[in-house]
Amino acid sequence: MKPSLVPLPLKRGDTLGIIAPAGRLTDVDRFHRGVAVLREMGFDVRYPRDLWPGLDHLADTDGNRCAEFNELLQDSEVKALIALRGGYGCLRMMDEINLAATTTFKKLVIGFSDITLLLNYLYQKTGLIGLHGPVVTSLGDVDSISLERLFLCLTGRWSEPVRAREIELVRDGPVATGPLVGGNLASLVSVIGTPFDFSWDNKIVFLEDINEPAYKIDRMLTQLYLAGKFARVAGIILGGFSGLFSSDKVQQDRYMEGIWKRVLELCGDRNITVWGNFPCGHAARNLTLPLGALAQMQSSKSRLVFPEPRSGNVI
């Protein structure tokens, strides 16, 4: 892990480049709704005139997806990169990313779901803080609070605390402090035993997922435990695990409580803080988080704070 590299903030009129490192575009209307949201925020948006051709479940070939990322990363007119969507595909192209350019240009990279892998990889290799937040095709579906938080983060104010009264205090341990890592559970499990795996030691780990039955969540959490991932974490934040029981609150609550219970079992007797129901993930409330930033879990105030320096600095 490198020292934190703080990305440069955007200002109104700056250009956001849309990257497609993962799944293919399946809903053009949702895409254009997302582009409209970014323009309403005051940003210009760049994307291919003919969009992306699609290749089975991917947006394009591995080579083309990576080339797009590297080209926009080095384009002086493009000030930040936001992902088209999640899905799957980052794992297939990350080894060709121009890491030197990442360090040189210090651009914000925004996304979640499969983009989790890209954000954590860039942080581990270069120290670059990335934004775990909405992708273009989800921007039209998130709520106004999520859009406000995204705008704050894009314009350099990502160190503003995240206050969320809906946080469930699953385990009340000491105040946890450490770099924030993690994201989509299934994506993180996929890198175990690969060169893209990374240490969770002394980190605050955020986890979320969608449309996974309870036994699969159990299996993934258990695999992470057996791989030693939970042994020395500083704290755990469990976000949304949504989609299976969206129309049945009782079943959804039982499902979530089962996840929380399993995490506590895997943490054993360690006195670490564990939060549940954090408003981040595959839902209308998807608050943007700075992955790689130093974070602190303040349970008494139901807030996550980020004591980081100004944009452009290295710590």
PDB file of C-alpha atoms in Angstrom, residues 4-302:
ATOM      1  CA  SER A   4      -2.614   8.222   0.074  1.00  0.00           C
ATOM      2  CA  LEU A   5      -2.663  10.211  -3.166  1.00  0.00           C
ATOM      3  CA  VAL A   6      -5.487  12.733  -3.086  1.00  0.00           C
ATOM      4  CA  PRO A   7      -7.186  13.249  -6.474  1.00  0.00           C
ATOM      5  CA  LEU A   8      -7.763  16.682  -7.951  1.00  0.00           C
ATOM      6  CA  PRO A   9     -11.279  18.124  -7.484  1.00  0.00           C
ATOM      7  CA  LEU A  10     -13.637  19.128 -10.274  1.00  0.00           C
ATOM      8  CA  LYS A  11     -15.227  22.499 -10.883  1.00  0.00           C
ATOM      9  CA  ARG A  12     -18.294  23.336 -12.926  1.00  0.00           C
ATOM     10  CA  GLY A  13     -17.558  23.157 -16.640  1.00  0.00           C
ATOM     11  CA  ASP A  14     -14.964  20.394 -16.254  1.00  0.00           C
ATOM     12  CA  THR A  15     -15.259  17.277 -18.406  1.00  0.00           C
ATOM     13  CA  LEU A  16     -16.048  13.838 -17.049  1.00  0.00           C
ATOM     14  CA  GLY A  17     -14.986  10.933 -19.245  1.00  0.00           C
ATOM     15  CA  ILE A  18     -17.183   7.829 -19.174  1.00  0.00           C
ATOM     16  CA  ILE A  19     -15.256   4.564 -19.007  1.00  0.00           C
ATOM     17  CA  ALA A  20     -16.697   1.095 -19.596  1.00  0.00           C
ATOM     18  CA  PRO A  21     -14.287  -1.334 -17.887  1.00  0.00           C
ATOM     19  CA  ALA A  22     -16.957  -3.917 -17.077  1.00  0.00           C
ATOM     20  CA  GLY A  23     -20.424  -4.912 -18.356  1.00  0.00           C
ATOM     21  CA  ARG A  24     -22.087  -4.055 -21.640  1.00  0.00           C
ATOM     22  CA  LEU A  25     -24.613  -1.263 -22.015  1.00  0.00           C
ATOM     23  CA  THR A  26     -28.058  -2.861 -21.893  1.00  0.00           C
ATOM     24  CA  ASP A  27     -30.310   0.154 -21.290  1.00  0.00           C
ATOM     25  CA  VAL A  28     -29.562   3.216 -23.424  1.00  0.00           C
ATOM     26  CA  ASP A  29     -32.342   5.240 -21.818  1.00  0.00           C
ATOM     27  CA  ARG A  30     -30.825   4.817 -18.347  1.00  0.00           C
ATOM     28  CA  PHE A  31     -27.462   5.824 -19.779  1.00  0.00           C
ATOM     29  CA  HIS A  32     -28.798   9.080 -21.228  1.00  0.00           C
ATOM     30  CA  ARG A  33     -30.658   9.825 -17.980  1.00  0.00           C
ATOM     31  CA  GLY A  34     -27.349   9.501 -16.142  1.00  0.00           C
ATOM     32  CA  VAL A  35     -25.550  11.760 -18.610  1.00  0.00           C
ATOM     33  CA  ALA A  36     -28.308  14.343 -18.134  1.00  0.00           C
ATOM     34  CA  VAL A  37     -27.792  14.255 -14.354  1.00  0.00           C
ATOM     35  CA  LEU A  38     -24.064  14.950 -14.749  1.00  0.00           C
ATOM     36  CA  ARG A  39     -24.791  17.852 -17.096  1.00  0.00           C
ATOM     37  CA  GLU A  40     -27.338  19.268 -14.657  1.00  0.00           C
ATOM     38  CA  MET A  41     -24.551  19.263 -12.060  1.00  0.00           C
ATOM     39  CA  GLY A  42     -22.636  21.572 -14.384  1.00  0.00           C
ATOM     40  CA  PHE A  43     -20.181  19.146 -15.969  1.00  0.00           C
ATOM     41  CA  ASP A  44     -19.428  18.326 -19.587  1.00  0.00           C
ATOM     42  CA  VAL A  45     -19.482  14.632 -20.434  1.00  0.00           C
ATOM     43  CA  ARG A  46     -17.425  12.710 -22.969  1.00  0.00           C
ATOM     44  CA  TYR A  47     -18.294   9.274 -24.328  1.00  0.00           C
ATOM     45  CA  PRO A  48     -18.019   7.436 -27.673  1.00  0.00           C
ATOM     46  CA  ARG A  49     -20.388   8.738 -30.348  1.00  0.00           C
ATOM     47  CA  ASP A  50     -21.501   5.187 -31.177  1.00  0.00           C
ATOM     48  CA  LEU A  51     -21.392   4.130 -27.521  1.00  0.00           C
ATOM     49  CA  TRP A  52     -19.823   0.721 -26.828  1.00  0.00           C
ATOM     50  CA  PRO A  53     -20.258  -2.250 -29.202  1.00  0.00           C
ATOM     51  CA  GLY A  54     -20.747  -4.953 -26.566  1.00  0.00           C
ATOM     52  CA  LEU A  55     -19.089  -8.350 -26.584  1.00  0.00           C
ATOM     53  CA  ASP A  56     -21.179 -11.015 -24.873  1.00  0.00           C
ATOM     54  CA  HIS A  57     -21.484  -9.736 -21.273  1.00  0.00           C
ATOM     55  CA  LEU A  58     -18.691  -7.142 -21.681  1.00  0.00           C
ATOM     56  CA  ALA A  59     -18.793  -3.569 -22.982  1.00  0.00           C
ATOM     57  CA  ASP A  60     -15.956  -4.281 -25.443  1.00  0.00           C
ATOM     58  CA  THR A  61     -12.804  -6.375 -25.763  1.00  0.00           C
ATOM     59  CA  ASP A  62     -10.371  -6.425 -22.851  1.00  0.00           C
ATOM     60  CA  GLY A  63      -7.854  -4.470 -24.894  1.00  0.00           C
ATOM     61  CA  ASN A  64     -10.316  -1.798 -25.942  1.00  0.00           C
ATOM     62  CA  ARG A  65     -11.744  -1.339 -22.454  1.00  0.00           C
ATOM     63  CA  CYS A  66      -8.281  -0.899 -20.977  1.00  0.00           C
ATOM     64  CA  ALA A  67      -7.131   1.359 -23.822  1.00  0.00           C
ATOM     65  CA  GLU A  68     -10.152   3.592 -23.229  1.00  0.00           C
ATOM     66  CA  PHE A  69      -9.255   3.899 -19.541  1.00  0.00           C
ATOM     67  CA  ASN A  70      -5.593   4.678 -20.252  1.00  0.00           C
ATOM     68  CA  GLU A  71      -6.405   7.195 -22.979  1.00  0.00           C
ATOM     69  CA  LEU A  72      -8.924   9.152 -20.915  1.00  0.00           C
ATOM     70  CA  LEU A  73      -6.593   8.988 -17.932  1.00  0.00           C
ATOM     71  CA  GLN A  74      -3.950  10.890 -19.919  1.00  0.00           C
ATOM     72  CA  ASP A  75      -6.307  13.230 -21.791  1.00  0.00           C
ATOM     73  CA  SER A  76      -5.698  16.747 -20.466  1.00  0.00           C
ATOM     74  CA  GLU A  77      -9.274  17.822 -21.260  1.00  0.00           C
ATOM     75  CA  VAL A  78     -10.815  15.032 -19.178  1.00  0.00           C
ATOM     76  CA  LYS A  79     -10.637  15.804 -15.447  1.00  0.00           C
ATOM     77  CA  ALA A  80     -12.219  12.653 -13.956  1.00  0.00           C
ATOM     78  CA  LEU A  81     -13.440   9.202 -14.991  1.00  0.00           C
ATOM     79  CA  ILE A  82     -16.850   7.743 -14.141  1.00  0.00           C
ATOM     80  CA  ALA A  83     -17.871   4.172 -14.944  1.00  0.00           C
ATOM     81  CA  LEU A  84     -20.699   3.389 -17.329  1.00  0.00           C
ATOM     82  CA  ARG A  85     -21.953   0.516 -15.146  1.00  0.00           C
ATOM     83  CA  GLY A  86     -20.782  -2.439 -13.079  1.00  0.00           C
ATOM     84  CA  GLY A  87     -21.472  -6.044 -14.016  1.00  0.00           C
ATOM     85  CA  TYR A  88     -18.243  -7.900 -14.648  1.00  0.00           C
ATOM     86  CA  GLY A  89     -15.012  -7.252 -16.511  1.00  0.00           C
ATOM     87  CA  CYS A  90     -12.533  -5.180 -14.486  1.00  0.00           C
ATOM     88  CA  LEU A  91     -10.617  -8.279 -13.436  1.00  0.00           C
ATOM     89  CA  ARG A  92      -9.837  -9.079 -17.078  1.00  0.00           C
ATOM     90  CA  MET A  93      -8.132  -5.785 -17.930  1.00  0.00           C
ATOM     91  CA  MET A  94      -6.577  -4.338 -14.775  1.00  0.00           C
ATOM     92  CA  ASP A  95      -3.108  -5.761 -15.360  1.00  0.00           C
ATOM     93  CA  GLU A  96      -2.682  -3.450 -18.386  1.00  0.00           C
ATOM     94  CA  ILE A  97      -3.631  -0.211 -16.627  1.00  0.00           C
ATOM     95  CA  ASN A  98      -1.048   2.574 -16.867  1.00  0.00           C
ATOM     96  CA  LEU A  99      -0.267   2.975 -13.179  1.00  0.00           C
ATOM     97  CA  ALA A 100       2.374   5.640 -13.794  1.00  0.00           C
ATOM     98  CA  ALA A 101      -0.235   7.821 -15.497  1.00  0.00           C
ATOM     99  CA  THR A 102      -2.600   7.238 -12.578  1.00  0.00           C
ATOM    100  CA  THR A 103       0.008   8.726 -10.253  1.00  0.00           C
ATOM    101  CA  THR A 104       0.860  11.586 -12.606  1.00  0.00           C
ATOM    102  CA  PHE A 105      -2.643  12.822 -13.377  1.00  0.00           C
ATOM    103  CA  LYS A 106      -4.343  12.149  -9.998  1.00  0.00           C
ATOM    104  CA  LYS A 107      -7.822  11.898 -11.517  1.00  0.00           C
ATOM    105  CA  LEU A 108     -10.945  10.912  -9.653  1.00  0.00           C
ATOM    106  CA  VAL A 109     -12.292   7.494 -10.649  1.00  0.00           C
ATOM    107  CA  ILE A 110     -15.944   6.887  -9.742  1.00  0.00           C
ATOM    108  CA  GLY A 111     -18.060   3.740  -9.631  1.00  0.00           C
ATOM    109  CA  PHE A 112     -19.212   0.780  -7.554  1.00  0.00           C
ATOM    110  CA  SER A 113     -20.191  -2.894  -7.913  1.00  0.00           C
ATOM    111  CA  ASP A 114     -17.556  -4.510 -10.182  1.00  0.00           C
ATOM    112  CA  ILE A 115     -15.719  -1.158 -10.269  1.00  0.00           C
ATOM    113  CA  THR A 116     -14.841  -1.963  -6.643  1.00  0.00           C
ATOM    114  CA  LEU A 117     -11.907  -3.998  -7.947  1.00  0.00           C
ATOM    115  CA  LEU A 118     -10.561  -1.120 -10.012  1.00  0.00           C
ATOM    116  CA  LEU A 119     -10.807   1.372  -7.134  1.00  0.00           C
ATOM    117  CA  ASN A 120      -9.091  -0.891  -4.610  1.00  0.00           C
ATOM    118  CA  TYR A 121      -6.396  -1.887  -7.119  1.00  0.00           C
ATOM    119  CA  LEU A 122      -5.519   1.737  -7.913  1.00  0.00           C
ATOM    120  CA  TYR A 123      -5.346   2.548  -4.220  1.00  0.00           C
ATOM    121  CA  GLN A 124      -3.138  -0.425  -3.363  1.00  0.00           C
ATOM    122  CA  LYS A 125      -0.733   0.201  -6.252  1.00  0.00           C
ATOM    123  CA  THR A 126      -0.566   4.003  -6.332  1.00  0.00           C
ATOM    124  CA  GLY A 127      -2.307   5.285  -3.179  1.00  0.00           C
ATOM    125  CA  LEU A 128      -4.983   7.030  -5.282  1.00  0.00           C
ATOM    126  CA  ILE A 129      -8.204   7.670  -3.382  1.00  0.00           C
ATOM    127  CA  GLY A 130     -11.239   6.718  -5.502  1.00  0.00           C
ATOM    128  CA  LEU A 131     -14.955   7.365  -5.153  1.00  0.00           C
ATOM    129  CA  HIS A 132     -17.244   4.420  -4.425  1.00  0.00           C
ATOM    130  CA  GLY A 133     -20.423   5.957  -5.768  1.00  0.00           C
ATOM    131  CA  PRO A 134     -23.113   5.772  -8.454  1.00  0.00           C
ATOM    132  CA  VAL A 135     -22.266   4.743 -12.015  1.00  0.00           C
ATOM    133  CA  VAL A 136     -23.749   6.562 -15.011  1.00  0.00           C
ATOM    134  CA  THR A 137     -26.588   4.065 -15.532  1.00  0.00           C
ATOM    135  CA  SER A 138     -27.656   4.310 -11.871  1.00  0.00           C
ATOM    136  CA  LEU A 139     -27.575   8.116 -11.567  1.00  0.00           C
ATOM    137  CA  GLY A 140     -31.174   8.481 -12.717  1.00  0.00           C
ATOM    138  CA  ASP A 141     -32.384   6.091 -10.012  1.00  0.00           C
ATOM    139  CA  VAL A 142     -30.604   7.319  -6.864  1.00  0.00           C
ATOM    140  CA  ASP A 143     -32.211   9.811  -4.496  1.00  0.00           C
ATOM    141  CA  SER A 144     -31.436  13.501  -4.130  1.00  0.00           C
ATOM    142  CA  ILE A 145     -29.322  12.982  -0.998  1.00  0.00           C
ATOM    143  CA  SER A 146     -27.084  10.575  -2.918  1.00  0.00           C
ATOM    144  CA  LEU A 147     -26.710  13.078  -5.766  1.00  0.00           C
ATOM    145  CA  GLU A 148     -25.820  15.852  -3.321  1.00  0.00           C
ATOM    146  CA  ARG A 149     -23.173  13.662  -1.705  1.00  0.00           C
ATOM    147  CA  LEU A 150     -21.749  12.713  -5.116  1.00  0.00           C
ATOM    148  CA  PHE A 151     -21.480  16.387  -6.125  1.00  0.00           C
ATOM    149  CA  LEU A 152     -19.673  17.216  -2.875  1.00  0.00           C
ATOM    150  CA  CYS A 153     -17.184  14.414  -3.506  1.00  0.00           C
ATOM    151  CA  LEU A 154     -16.609  15.340  -7.149  1.00  0.00           C
ATOM    152  CA  THR A 155     -15.834  18.922  -6.190  1.00  0.00           C
ATOM    153  CA  GLY A 156     -13.247  17.940  -3.595  1.00  0.00           C
ATOM    154  CA  ARG A 157     -15.405  17.884  -0.468  1.00  0.00           C
ATOM    155  CA  TRP A 158     -15.401  14.114  -0.004  1.00  0.00           C
ATOM    156  CA  SER A 159     -13.988  14.587   3.514  1.00  0.00           C
ATOM    157  CA  GLU A 160     -17.383  15.898   4.656  1.00  0.00           C
ATOM    158  CA  PRO A 161     -18.677  13.432   7.307  1.00  0.00           C
ATOM    159  CA  VAL A 162     -21.363  10.947   6.325  1.00  0.00           C
ATOM    160  CA  ARG A 163     -24.172  11.078   8.866  1.00  0.00           C
ATOM    161  CA  ALA A 164     -26.715   8.270   8.745  1.00  0.00           C
ATOM    162  CA  ARG A 165     -29.236   7.790  11.527  1.00  0.00           C
ATOM    163  CA  GLU A 166     -30.313   4.472   9.990  1.00  0.00           C
ATOM    164  CA  ILE A 167     -26.975   2.851  10.892  1.00  0.00           C
ATOM    165  CA  GLU A 168     -27.464  -0.276  13.002  1.00  0.00           C
ATOM    166  CA  LEU A 169     -24.820  -0.721  15.694  1.00  0.00           C
ATOM    167  CA  VAL A 170     -24.204  -4.452  15.268  1.00  0.00           C
ATOM    168  CA  ARG A 171     -21.254  -4.464  17.671  1.00  0.00           C
ATOM    169  CA  ASP A 172     -20.302  -1.506  19.826  1.00  0.00           C
ATOM    170  CA  GLY A 173     -16.537  -1.577  19.964  1.00  0.00           C
ATOM    171  CA  PRO A 174     -13.999   1.233  20.305  1.00  0.00           C
ATOM    172  CA  VAL A 175     -13.801   4.083  17.812  1.00  0.00           C
ATOM    173  CA  ALA A 176     -12.313   2.502  14.678  1.00  0.00           C
ATOM    174  CA  THR A 177      -9.782   4.396  12.552  1.00  0.00           C
ATOM    175  CA  GLY A 178      -8.064   3.237   9.365  1.00  0.00           C
ATOM    176  CA  PRO A 179      -8.046   3.511   5.575  1.00  0.00           C
ATOM    177  CA  LEU A 180     -11.438   2.668   4.067  1.00  0.00           C
ATOM    178  CA  VAL A 181     -11.371  -0.237   1.593  1.00  0.00           C
ATOM    179  CA  GLY A 182     -13.803  -2.798   0.204  1.00  0.00           C
ATOM    180  CA  GLY A 183     -17.033  -2.589  -1.726  1.00  0.00           C
ATOM    181  CA  ASN A 184     -18.912  -5.348  -3.514  1.00  0.00           C
ATOM    182  CA  LEU A 185     -18.638  -8.644  -1.637  1.00  0.00           C
ATOM    183  CA  ALA A 186     -18.744 -10.992  -4.640  1.00  0.00           C
ATOM    184  CA  SER A 187     -16.142  -8.924  -6.482  1.00  0.00           C
ATOM    185  CA  LEU A 188     -13.790  -8.890  -3.499  1.00  0.00           C
ATOM    186  CA  VAL A 189     -14.055 -12.666  -3.088  1.00  0.00           C
ATOM    187  CA  SER A 190     -13.106 -13.093  -6.764  1.00  0.00           C
ATOM    188  CA  VAL A 191      -9.574 -11.723  -6.218  1.00  0.00           C
ATOM    189  CA  ILE A 192      -8.567 -14.042  -3.372  1.00  0.00           C
ATOM    190  CA  GLY A 193      -5.461 -15.931  -4.470  1.00  0.00           C
ATOM    191  CA  THR A 194      -4.793 -13.556  -7.378  1.00  0.00           C
ATOM    192  CA  PRO A 195      -2.208 -10.771  -7.800  1.00  0.00           C
ATOM    193  CA  PHE A 196      -5.042  -8.277  -7.234  1.00  0.00           C
ATOM    194  CA  ASP A 197      -5.769  -9.397  -3.673  1.00  0.00           C
ATOM    195  CA  PHE A 198      -4.832  -6.947  -0.923  1.00  0.00           C
ATOM    196  CA  SER A 199      -4.479  -6.807   2.844  1.00  0.00           C
ATOM    197  CA  TRP A 200      -7.386  -5.817   5.089  1.00  0.00           C
ATOM    198  CA  ASP A 201      -5.121  -5.455   8.122  1.00  0.00           C
ATOM    199  CA  ASN A 202      -5.821  -2.292  10.162  1.00  0.00           C
ATOM    200  CA  LYS A 203      -8.381  -1.143   7.608  1.00  0.00           C
ATOM    201  CA  ILE A 204     -12.046  -0.259   7.889  1.00  0.00           C
ATOM    202  CA  VAL A 205     -13.738  -2.652   5.470  1.00  0.00           C
ATOM    203  CA  PHE A 206     -17.017  -1.804   3.718  1.00  0.00           C
ATOM    204  CA  LEU A 207     -19.107  -4.630   2.197  1.00  0.00           C
ATOM    205  CA  GLU A 208     -22.326  -4.684   0.159  1.00  0.00           C
ATOM    206  CA  ASP A 209     -24.033  -6.870  -2.447  1.00  0.00           C
ATOM    207  CA  ILE A 210     -27.275  -7.474  -4.340  1.00  0.00           C
ATOM    208  CA  ASN A 211     -29.513 -10.394  -5.302  1.00  0.00           C
ATOM    209  CA  GLU A 212     -27.489 -13.025  -3.462  1.00  0.00           C
ATOM    210  CA  PRO A 213     -29.312 -15.689  -1.396  1.00  0.00           C
ATOM    211  CA  ALA A 214     -28.340 -16.050   2.244  1.00  0.00           C
ATOM    212  CA  TYR A 215     -26.308 -19.221   1.738  1.00  0.00           C
ATOM    213  CA  LYS A 216     -24.144 -17.560  -0.917  1.00  0.00           C
ATOM    214  CA  ILE A 217     -23.491 -14.569   1.333  1.00  0.00           C
ATOM    215  CA  ASP A 218     -22.559 -17.023   4.113  1.00  0.00           C
ATOM    216  CA  ARG A 219     -20.220 -18.891   1.769  1.00  0.00           C
ATOM    217  CA  MET A 220     -18.468 -15.728   0.609  1.00  0.00           C
ATOM    218  CA  LEU A 221     -18.053 -14.376   4.133  1.00  0.00           C
ATOM    219  CA  THR A 222     -16.739 -17.740   5.312  1.00  0.00           C
ATOM    220  CA  GLN A 223     -14.249 -17.846   2.446  1.00  0.00           C
ATOM    221  CA  LEU A 224     -12.978 -14.409   3.411  1.00  0.00           C
ATOM    222  CA  TYR A 225     -12.657 -15.529   7.013  1.00  0.00           C
ATOM    223  CA  LEU A 226     -10.720 -18.664   6.057  1.00  0.00           C
ATOM    224  CA  ALA A 227      -8.431 -16.496   3.919  1.00  0.00           C
ATOM    225  CA  GLY A 228      -7.611 -14.485   7.055  1.00  0.00           C
ATOM    226  CA  LYS A 229      -9.333 -11.322   5.933  1.00  0.00           C
ATOM    227  CA  PHE A 230     -11.188 -10.562   9.155  1.00  0.00           C
ATOM    228  CA  ALA A 231      -8.299 -11.372  11.505  1.00  0.00           C
ATOM    229  CA  ARG A 232      -6.922  -7.841  11.888  1.00  0.00           C
ATOM    230  CA  VAL A 233      -9.523  -5.465  10.453  1.00  0.00           C
ATOM    231  CA  ALA A 234     -10.001  -2.185  12.317  1.00  0.00           C
ATOM    232  CA  GLY A 235     -13.763  -2.064  11.768  1.00  0.00           C
ATOM    233  CA  ILE A 236     -16.502  -3.386   9.485  1.00  0.00           C
ATOM    234  CA  ILE A 237     -19.266  -1.470   7.718  1.00  0.00           C
ATOM    235  CA  LEU A 238     -22.066  -3.522   6.160  1.00  0.00           C
ATOM    236  CA  GLY A 239     -24.035  -1.625   3.562  1.00  0.00           C
ATOM    237  CA  GLY A 240     -27.020  -2.660   1.482  1.00  0.00           C
ATOM    238  CA  PHE A 241     -27.632  -6.317   0.724  1.00  0.00           C
ATOM    239  CA  SER A 242     -30.723  -5.608  -1.296  1.00  0.00           C
ATOM    240  CA  GLY A 243     -32.929  -6.990  -4.003  1.00  0.00           C
ATOM    241  CA  LEU A 244     -34.126 -10.401  -2.816  1.00  0.00           C
ATOM    242  CA  PHE A 245     -36.982  -9.291  -0.610  1.00  0.00           C
ATOM    243  CA  SER A 246     -37.644  -5.735  -1.698  1.00  0.00           C
ATOM    244  CA  SER A 247     -41.422  -6.214  -1.377  1.00  0.00           C
ATOM    245  CA  ASP A 248     -41.354  -8.033   1.966  1.00  0.00           C
ATOM    246  CA  LYS A 249     -39.849  -6.007   4.800  1.00  0.00           C
ATOM    247  CA  VAL A 250     -40.064  -8.823   7.339  1.00  0.00           C
ATOM    248  CA  GLN A 251     -38.095 -11.224   5.120  1.00  0.00           C
ATOM    249  CA  GLN A 252     -35.599  -8.519   4.206  1.00  0.00           C
ATOM    250  CA  ASP A 253     -35.014  -7.701   7.873  1.00  0.00           C
ATOM    251  CA  ARG A 254     -34.424 -11.386   8.691  1.00  0.00           C
ATOM    252  CA  TYR A 255     -32.058 -11.673   5.738  1.00  0.00           C
ATOM    253  CA  MET A 256     -30.029  -8.667   6.895  1.00  0.00           C
ATOM    254  CA  GLU A 257     -29.951  -9.812  10.506  1.00  0.00           C
ATOM    255  CA  GLY A 258     -28.641 -13.186   9.346  1.00  0.00           C
ATOM    256  CA  ILE A 259     -25.753 -11.452   7.561  1.00  0.00           C
ATOM    257  CA  TRP A 260     -24.941  -9.369  10.632  1.00  0.00           C
ATOM    258  CA  LYS A 261     -25.030 -12.447  12.857  1.00  0.00           C
ATOM    259  CA  ARG A 262     -22.655 -14.346  10.578  1.00  0.00           C
ATOM    260  CA  VAL A 263     -20.171 -11.462  10.503  1.00  0.00           C
ATOM    261  CA  LEU A 264     -20.181 -11.348  14.308  1.00  0.00           C
ATOM    262  CA  GLU A 265     -19.550 -15.109  14.439  1.00  0.00           C
ATOM    263  CA  LEU A 266     -16.578 -14.738  12.103  1.00  0.00           C
ATOM    264  CA  CYS A 267     -15.148 -11.850  14.118  1.00  0.00           C
ATOM    265  CA  GLY A 268     -15.173 -14.060  17.214  1.00  0.00           C
ATOM    266  CA  ASP A 269     -14.206 -12.369  20.469  1.00  0.00           C
ATOM    267  CA  ARG A 270     -12.445  -9.439  18.796  1.00  0.00           C
ATOM    268  CA  ASN A 271     -13.761  -6.179  20.197  1.00  0.00           C
ATOM    269  CA  ILE A 272     -14.199  -4.310  16.921  1.00  0.00           C
ATOM    270  CA  THR A 273     -16.964  -1.983  15.832  1.00  0.00           C
ATOM    271  CA  VAL A 274     -19.413  -3.406  13.283  1.00  0.00           C
ATOM    272  CA  TRP A 275     -22.099  -1.302  11.611  1.00  0.00           C
ATOM    273  CA  GLY A 276     -25.054  -2.561   9.603  1.00  0.00           C
ATOM    274  CA  ASN A 277     -27.567  -0.914   7.302  1.00  0.00           C
ATOM    275  CA  PHE A 278     -25.109   1.700   6.065  1.00  0.00           C
ATOM    276  CA  PRO A 279     -26.776   3.614   3.165  1.00  0.00           C
ATOM    277  CA  CYS A 280     -24.404   2.629   0.395  1.00  0.00           C
ATOM    278  CA  GLY A 281     -24.783  -0.024  -2.306  1.00  0.00           C
ATOM    279  CA  HIS A 282     -27.272  -1.196  -4.931  1.00  0.00           C
ATOM    280  CA  ALA A 283     -30.216   0.928  -3.773  1.00  0.00           C
ATOM    281  CA  ALA A 284     -31.767   4.377  -4.220  1.00  0.00           C
ATOM    282  CA  ARG A 285     -29.691   5.638  -1.287  1.00  0.00           C
ATOM    283  CA  ASN A 286     -26.087   5.136  -2.422  1.00  0.00           C
ATOM    284  CA  LEU A 287     -23.862   7.607  -0.589  1.00  0.00           C
ATOM    285  CA  THR A 288     -20.465   8.169  -2.173  1.00  0.00           C
ATOM    286  CA  LEU A 289     -17.458   7.061  -0.105  1.00  0.00           C
ATOM    287  CA  PRO A 290     -13.756   7.853  -0.644  1.00  0.00           C
ATOM    288  CA  LEU A 291     -12.065   4.440  -0.847  1.00  0.00           C
ATOM    289  CA  GLY A 292      -8.473   4.655   0.372  1.00  0.00           C
ATOM    290  CA  ALA A 293      -9.141   7.669   2.570  1.00  0.00           C
ATOM    291  CA  LEU A 294      -8.418   7.573   6.276  1.00  0.00           C
ATOM    292  CA  ALA A 295     -11.787   7.052   7.971  1.00  0.00           C
ATOM    293  CA  GLN A 296     -13.130   6.947  11.492  1.00  0.00           C
ATOM    294  CA  MET A 297     -16.315   5.219  12.680  1.00  0.00           C
ATOM    295  CA  GLN A 298     -17.964   7.411  15.317  1.00  0.00           C
ATOM    296  CA  SER A 299     -20.824   5.255  16.591  1.00  0.00           C
ATOM    297  CA  SER A 300     -22.000   7.740  19.229  1.00  0.00           C
ATOM    298  CA  LYS A 301     -22.700  10.304  16.492  1.00  0.00           C
ATOM    299  CA  SER A 302     -23.791   7.807  13.779  1.00  0.00           C
TER     300      SER A 302
END
